[in-house]
CSV table of C-alpha atoms and ligand atoms in Angstrom, one decimal:
chain,number,residue,atom,x,y,z
A,1,UNK,CA,143.2,-80.0,105.5
A,2,UNK,CA,139.6,-80.1,106.3
A,3,UNK,CA,136.4,-79.9,104.3
A,4,UNK,CA,133.7,-77.4,105.2
A,5,UNK,CA,130.1,-78.5,105.0
A,6,UNK,CA,127.9,-75.5,105.0
A,7,UNK,CA,124.2,-75.6,105.6
A,8,UNK,CA,121.7,-72.8,105.6
A,9,UNK,CA,119.4,-74.1,108.3
A,10,UNK,CA,119.9,-75.6,111.7
A,11,UNK,CA,117.7,-78.6,110.8
A,12,UNK,CA,120.1,-79.5,108.0
A,13,UNK,CA,123.2,-79.2,110.3
A,14,UNK,CA,122.0,-80.9,113.5
A,15,UNK,CA,121.8,-84.4,112.1
A,16,UNK,CA,125.4,-84.2,110.8
A,17,UNK,CA,126.7,-83.0,114.1
A,18,UNK,CA,125.4,-86.2,115.7
A,19,UNK,CA,127.7,-88.2,113.4
A,20,UNK,CA,130.8,-86.2,114.3
A,21,UNK,CA,133.8,-88.0,115.9
A,22,UNK,CA,135.6,-85.9,118.4
A,23,UNK,CA,133.2,-83.0,118.1
A,24,UNK,CA,134.4,-79.6,119.2
A,25,UNK,CA,132.2,-76.5,119.1
A,26,UNK,CA,134.0,-73.2,118.4
A,27,UNK,CA,132.4,-69.8,118.4
A,28,UNK,CA,133.7,-67.3,115.9
A,29,UNK,CA,132.2,-64.2,114.3
A,30,UNK,CA,129.0,-64.8,116.3
A,31,UNK,CA,128.6,-68.2,114.7
A,32,UNK,CA,129.0,-71.8,116.0
A,33,UNK,CA,131.4,-74.0,114.0
A,34,UNK,CA,131.6,-77.7,114.7
A,35,UNK,CA,135.0,-79.4,114.1
A,36,UNK,CA,135.4,-83.1,114.0
A,37,UNK,CA,135.7,-86.1,111.7
A,38,UNK,CA,133.2,-87.9,109.5
A,39,UNK,CA,134.4,-91.2,108.1
A,40,UNK,CA,137.9,-90.2,109.2
A,41,UNK,CA,137.8,-87.0,107.2
A,42,UNK,CA,138.4,-83.8,109.0
A,43,UNK,CA,135.4,-81.5,108.6
A,44,UNK,CA,134.1,-78.2,109.8
A,45,UNK,CA,130.3,-77.9,109.9
A,46,UNK,CA,128.9,-74.4,109.7
A,47,UNK,CA,125.6,-72.6,109.3
A,48,UNK,CA,125.8,-70.1,106.5
A,49,UNK,CA,123.0,-67.9,107.9
A,50,UNK,CA,120.3,-66.7,105.5
A,51,UNK,CA,121.1,-64.4,102.6
A,52,UNK,CA,124.3,-63.6,100.6
A,53,UNK,CA,126.1,-61.4,103.1
A,54,UNK,CA,125.7,-63.9,106.0
A,55,UNK,CA,126.9,-66.7,103.8
A,56,UNK,CA,129.9,-64.7,102.5
A,57,UNK,CA,130.9,-63.9,106.1
A,58,UNK,CA,130.7,-67.6,107.0
A,59,UNK,CA,132.6,-68.7,104.0
A,60,UNK,CA,135.3,-66.2,104.6
A,61,UNK,CA,135.6,-67.3,108.2
A,62,UNK,CA,135.9,-70.9,107.1
A,63,UNK,CA,138.8,-70.1,104.8
A,64,UNK,CA,140.6,-67.4,106.9
A,65,UNK,CA,140.1,-68.7,110.4
A,66,UNK,CA,139.6,-72.5,110.0
A,67,UNK,CA,141.9,-73.0,106.9
A,68,UNK,CA,139.5,-75.3,105.1
A,69,UNK,CA,140.6,-76.8,101.7
A,70,UNK,CA,137.2,-76.9,100.1
A,71,UNK,CA,133.6,-75.9,100.8
A,72,UNK,CA,130.5,-78.0,100.0
A,73,UNK,CA,127.0,-76.5,100.5
A,74,UNK,CA,123.9,-78.5,101.4
A,75,UNK,CA,120.5,-76.9,101.5
A,76,UNK,CA,117.0,-76.4,100.1
A,77,UNK,CA,115.8,-74.3,97.3
A,78,UNK,CA,112.7,-73.3,95.3
A,79,UNK,CA,112.3,-75.1,92.0
A,80,UNK,CA,112.0,-72.8,88.9
A,81,UNK,CA,112.8,-74.9,85.9
A,82,UNK,CA,110.2,-77.2,84.2
A,83,UNK,CA,110.0,-80.5,86.0
A,84,UNK,CA,112.1,-79.4,89.0
A,85,UNK,CA,109.6,-80.5,91.7
A,86,UNK,CA,109.5,-80.8,95.5
A,87,UNK,CA,111.7,-83.6,96.6
A,88,UNK,CA,114.0,-83.5,93.5
A,89,UNK,CA,117.6,-82.7,94.0
A,90,UNK,CA,119.6,-80.0,92.1
A,91,UNK,CA,123.4,-80.2,92.0
A,92,UNK,CA,124.7,-76.8,91.0
A,93,UNK,CA,126.9,-76.5,87.9
A,94,UNK,CA,127.2,-72.7,88.2
A,95,UNK,CA,125.6,-69.8,90.0
A,96,UNK,CA,124.1,-66.4,89.1
A,97,UNK,CA,123.0,-63.6,91.5
A,98,UNK,CA,119.5,-62.9,90.3
A,99,UNK,CA,119.4,-59.5,92.1
A,100,UNK,CA,122.8,-58.2,90.8
A,101,UNK,CA,122.0,-55.2,88.6
A,102,UNK,CA,124.6,-52.5,88.0
A,103,UNK,CA,123.1,-51.6,84.6
A,104,UNK,CA,123.6,-49.5,82.6
A,105,UNK,CA,127.2,-49.5,83.8
A,106,UNK,CA,127.5,-53.2,83.4
A,107,UNK,CA,125.2,-55.7,81.6
A,108,UNK,CA,122.3,-56.9,83.8
A,109,UNK,CA,123.5,-59.8,86.2
A,110,UNK,CA,127.2,-59.2,85.4
A,111,UNK,CA,129.4,-59.2,88.5
A,112,UNK,CA,131.3,-55.9,88.4
A,113,UNK,CA,135.0,-56.6,88.3
A,114,UNK,CA,134.6,-60.3,87.2
A,115,UNK,CA,133.5,-59.7,83.6
A,116,UNK,CA,130.9,-62.5,83.9
A,117,UNK,CA,127.5,-63.2,85.3
A,118,UNK,CA,128.0,-66.8,86.3
A,119,UNK,CA,130.6,-68.5,88.5
A,120,UNK,CA,131.2,-72.2,87.9
A,121,UNK,CA,131.4,-74.8,90.7
A,122,UNK,CA,134.4,-77.0,90.9
A,123,UNK,CA,134.0,-79.9,88.3
A,124,UNK,CA,135.7,-82.6,90.4
A,125,UNK,CA,133.9,-81.8,93.7
A,126,UNK,CA,130.6,-81.5,91.7
A,127,UNK,CA,131.1,-84.9,90.1
A,128,UNK,CA,131.6,-86.4,93.5
A,129,UNK,CA,128.5,-84.7,94.9
A,130,UNK,CA,126.5,-85.9,91.9
A,131,UNK,CA,127.7,-89.5,92.6
A,132,UNK,CA,126.8,-89.2,96.3
A,133,UNK,CA,123.3,-87.9,95.4
A,134,UNK,CA,122.7,-90.6,92.8
A,135,UNK,CA,123.8,-93.2,95.3
A,136,UNK,CA,121.2,-91.9,97.8
A,137,UNK,CA,118.4,-91.5,95.3
A,138,UNK,CA,118.9,-95.0,93.9
A,139,UNK,CA,118.8,-96.6,97.4
A,140,UNK,CA,115.3,-97.7,98.2
A,141,UNK,CA,115.5,-97.1,102.0
A,142,UNK,CA,115.3,-94.1,104.2
A,143,UNK,CA,113.8,-90.8,103.1
A,144,UNK,CA,114.7,-91.6,99.6
A,145,UNK,CA,112.2,-94.4,99.7
A,146,UNK,CA,109.5,-91.6,99.9
A,147,UNK,CA,107.9,-90.6,96.6
A,148,UNK,CA,107.2,-87.1,95.6
A,149,UNK,CA,103.7,-85.7,96.0
A,150,UNK,CA,102.6,-87.0,92.6
A,151,UNK,CA,103.9,-90.5,93.4
A,152,UNK,CA,106.9,-90.1,91.0
A,153,UNK,CA,110.5,-90.9,91.9
A,154,UNK,CA,112.9,-88.2,92.8
A,155,UNK,CA,114.8,-86.7,89.9
A,156,UNK,CA,118.4,-85.4,90.1
A,157,UNK,CA,119.1,-82.3,88.0
A,158,UNK,CA,122.4,-80.5,87.3
A,159,UNK,CA,122.6,-76.9,86.1
A,160,UNK,CA,122.4,-73.3,86.9
A,161,UNK,CA,121.1,-72.1,90.3
A,162,UNK,CA,120.2,-68.4,91.1
A,163,UNK,CA,120.8,-66.8,94.5
A,164,UNK,CA,119.4,-63.5,95.8
A,165,UNK,CA,118.2,-61.8,99.0
A,166,UNK,CA,114.6,-62.7,98.6
A,167,UNK,CA,112.5,-65.7,99.5
A,168,UNK,CA,110.6,-66.1,96.2
A,169,UNK,CA,107.1,-66.9,97.2
A,170,UNK,CA,104.7,-66.0,94.4
A,171,UNK,CA,104.0,-67.7,91.1
A,172,UNK,CA,104.2,-64.2,89.5
A,173,UNK,CA,107.6,-63.5,90.8
A,174,UNK,CA,109.1,-66.9,90.1
A,175,UNK,CA,107.7,-66.7,86.5
A,176,UNK,CA,109.1,-63.3,86.0
A,177,UNK,CA,112.5,-64.3,87.4
A,178,UNK,CA,112.8,-67.3,85.3
A,179,UNK,CA,111.6,-65.6,82.1
A,180,UNK,CA,114.0,-62.7,82.5
A,181,UNK,CA,117.0,-64.9,83.2
A,182,UNK,CA,116.2,-67.4,80.4
A,183,UNK,CA,115.8,-64.5,77.9
A,184,UNK,CA,119.5,-63.7,78.6
A,185,UNK,CA,120.5,-67.3,78.2
A,186,UNK,CA,120.5,-68.2,81.9
A,187,UNK,CA,118.4,-71.3,82.0
A,188,UNK,CA,117.9,-71.5,85.7
A,189,UNK,CA,116.8,-74.6,87.6
A,190,UNK,CA,116.3,-73.4,91.2
A,191,UNK,CA,116.4,-70.3,93.4
A,192,UNK,CA,117.9,-69.9,96.9
A,193,UNK,CA,119.6,-67.2,98.9
A,194,UNK,CA,123.2,-68.1,99.6
A,195,UNK,CA,125.1,-70.2,97.1
A,196,UNK,CA,126.3,-67.5,94.6
A,197,UNK,CA,127.9,-65.6,97.5
A,198,UNK,CA,129.8,-68.6,98.7
A,199,UNK,CA,130.8,-69.4,95.0
A,200,UNK,CA,132.2,-65.8,94.7
A,201,UNK,CA,134.2,-66.0,98.0
A,202,UNK,CA,135.6,-69.4,96.9
A,203,UNK,CA,136.4,-68.0,93.5
A,204,UNK,CA,138.3,-65.1,95.1
A,205,UNK,CA,140.4,-67.5,97.3
A,206,UNK,CA,140.8,-70.1,94.6
A,207,UNK,CA,139.1,-72.8,96.7
A,208,UNK,CA,137.0,-75.6,95.2
A,209,UNK,CA,133.2,-75.2,95.8
A,210,UNK,CA,130.2,-77.4,95.1
A,211,UNK,CA,126.6,-77.3,96.1
A,212,UNK,CA,123.5,-79.5,96.3
A,213,UNK,CA,120.0,-78.2,97.0
A,214,UNK,CA,116.9,-80.3,97.6
A,215,UNK,CA,113.8,-78.7,96.3
A,216,UNK,CA,111.5,-77.7,99.2
A,217,UNK,CA,109.0,-75.6,97.2
A,218,UNK,CA,108.2,-74.3,93.8
A,219,UNK,CA,108.9,-70.7,94.7
A,220,UNK,CA,105.1,-70.0,94.2
A,221,UNK,CA,102.2,-68.9,96.3
A,222,UNK,CA,102.4,-72.2,98.3
A,223,UNK,CA,106.1,-71.8,98.9
A,224,UNK,CA,106.0,-70.7,102.5
A,225,UNK,CA,103.9,-73.7,103.7
A,226,UNK,CA,105.7,-76.2,101.5
A,227,UNK,CA,109.1,-74.9,102.7
A,228,UNK,CA,108.3,-75.2,106.4
A,229,UNK,CA,106.9,-78.7,106.2
A,230,UNK,CA,109.7,-79.9,104.0
A,231,UNK,CA,112.4,-78.6,106.2
A,232,UNK,CA,110.9,-80.2,109.3
A,233,UNK,CA,110.1,-83.6,107.8
A,234,UNK,CA,112.7,-84.4,105.2
A,235,UNK,CA,115.4,-81.8,104.5
A,236,UNK,CA,117.7,-82.8,107.4
A,237,UNK,CA,117.6,-86.5,106.5
A,238,UNK,CA,118.4,-85.6,102.9
A,239,UNK,CA,121.4,-83.5,103.9
A,240,UNK,CA,122.6,-86.2,106.3
A,241,UNK,CA,122.5,-89.0,103.8
A,242,UNK,CA,124.0,-87.0,100.9
A,243,UNK,CA,126.9,-85.6,103.0
A,244,UNK,CA,127.8,-88.9,104.6
A,245,UNK,CA,127.9,-90.5,101.2
A,246,UNK,CA,129.9,-87.6,99.8
A,247,UNK,CA,132.5,-87.8,102.7
A,248,UNK,CA,132.9,-91.5,102.0
A,249,UNK,CA,133.8,-90.7,98.4
A,250,UNK,CA,136.2,-88.1,99.6
A,251,UNK,CA,137.9,-90.7,101.8
A,252,UNK,CA,138.7,-92.7,98.7
A,253,UNK,CA,140.6,-89.8,97.0
B,301,SAH,N1,111.9,-69.8,107.9
B,301,SAH,C1,113.3,-69.9,107.8
B,301,SAH,C2,113.8,-68.9,106.8
B,301,SAH,C3,113.8,-69.5,105.5
B,301,SAH,S1,114.5,-68.6,104.2
B,301,SAH,C4,113.9,-69.6,109.2
B,301,SAH,O1,113.2,-68.9,110.0
B,301,SAH,O2,115.0,-70.0,109.4
B,301,SAH,C5,114.6,-69.9,103.0
B,301,SAH,C6,115.9,-70.7,103.0
B,301,SAH,O3,115.7,-71.8,102.1
B,301,SAH,C7,117.0,-69.9,102.4
B,301,SAH,O4,118.2,-70.4,103.1
B,301,SAH,C8,117.1,-70.2,100.9
B,301,SAH,O5,118.4,-70.5,100.5
B,301,SAH,C9,116.2,-71.5,100.8
B,301,SAH,N2,115.0,-71.4,99.9
B,301,SAH,C10,114.1,-72.4,99.8
B,301,SAH,N3,113.1,-72.0,99.0
B,301,SAH,C11,113.4,-70.8,98.6
B,301,SAH,C12,112.7,-69.9,97.7
B,301,SAH,N4,111.5,-70.2,97.2
B,301,SAH,N5,113.2,-68.6,97.5
B,301,SAH,C13,114.4,-68.3,98.0
B,301,SAH,N6,115.1,-69.1,98.9
B,301,SAH,C14,114.6,-70.4,99.1
């Protein structure tokens, strides 16, 4: 059984494709899927597309059409929590859809039919991802040798990530989002646009899911510029190193 590595952006996927043994490109549902091996592990590399629906379609195709055994997401996100800065890494513990609101029929953020607001990531896969990230961050070479803008070292966080169909790009919005979620006990670290959808699809199919997000911006008024530069310069190398290290750990299991 193979492992799906899902990325949101082409920049994140292309470096991994270069490492594939026996690469095979398959078109399905208007998307390109790359089949092959990384460190002798069968993998399917896919682009989630941007937003929850695109990501849910890709995840469903990976499960139904390619029969993957697990899905791991690698991408970038906006930092919301205190001290979650550009260049840091967030490993998701669980996910909430920040734009889910069926109130007053259901409590704000609750997923109708699921009796909960948050979906947890798989603890075993998440622990492996955390180990892979720590491995990369503690290594002094490569992109991890770079310091953050303030000269500080990269920090690895683990916790709640929020997804929704918005690129959050004003300080006002990110403050509002965080305050509202926190007031309901959802202490959110980062915001992005796909993870919660993939978590829900994996939950429905009973498949293990884990996700890692490198912080590309602070979801504030500078987010757009920070995001573009980060994706071009470092995001792909981060994704490459983390995933290669992760697949090595998978090989040992
Ligand atoms: N310019 C890109 C679109 C980027 S959308 C393009 O043309 O392809 C932003 C992507 O990064 C999404 O996949 C989302 O998951 C993540 N992301 C990074 N920062 C974010 C933020 N501040 N708010 C929401 N999503 C963010």
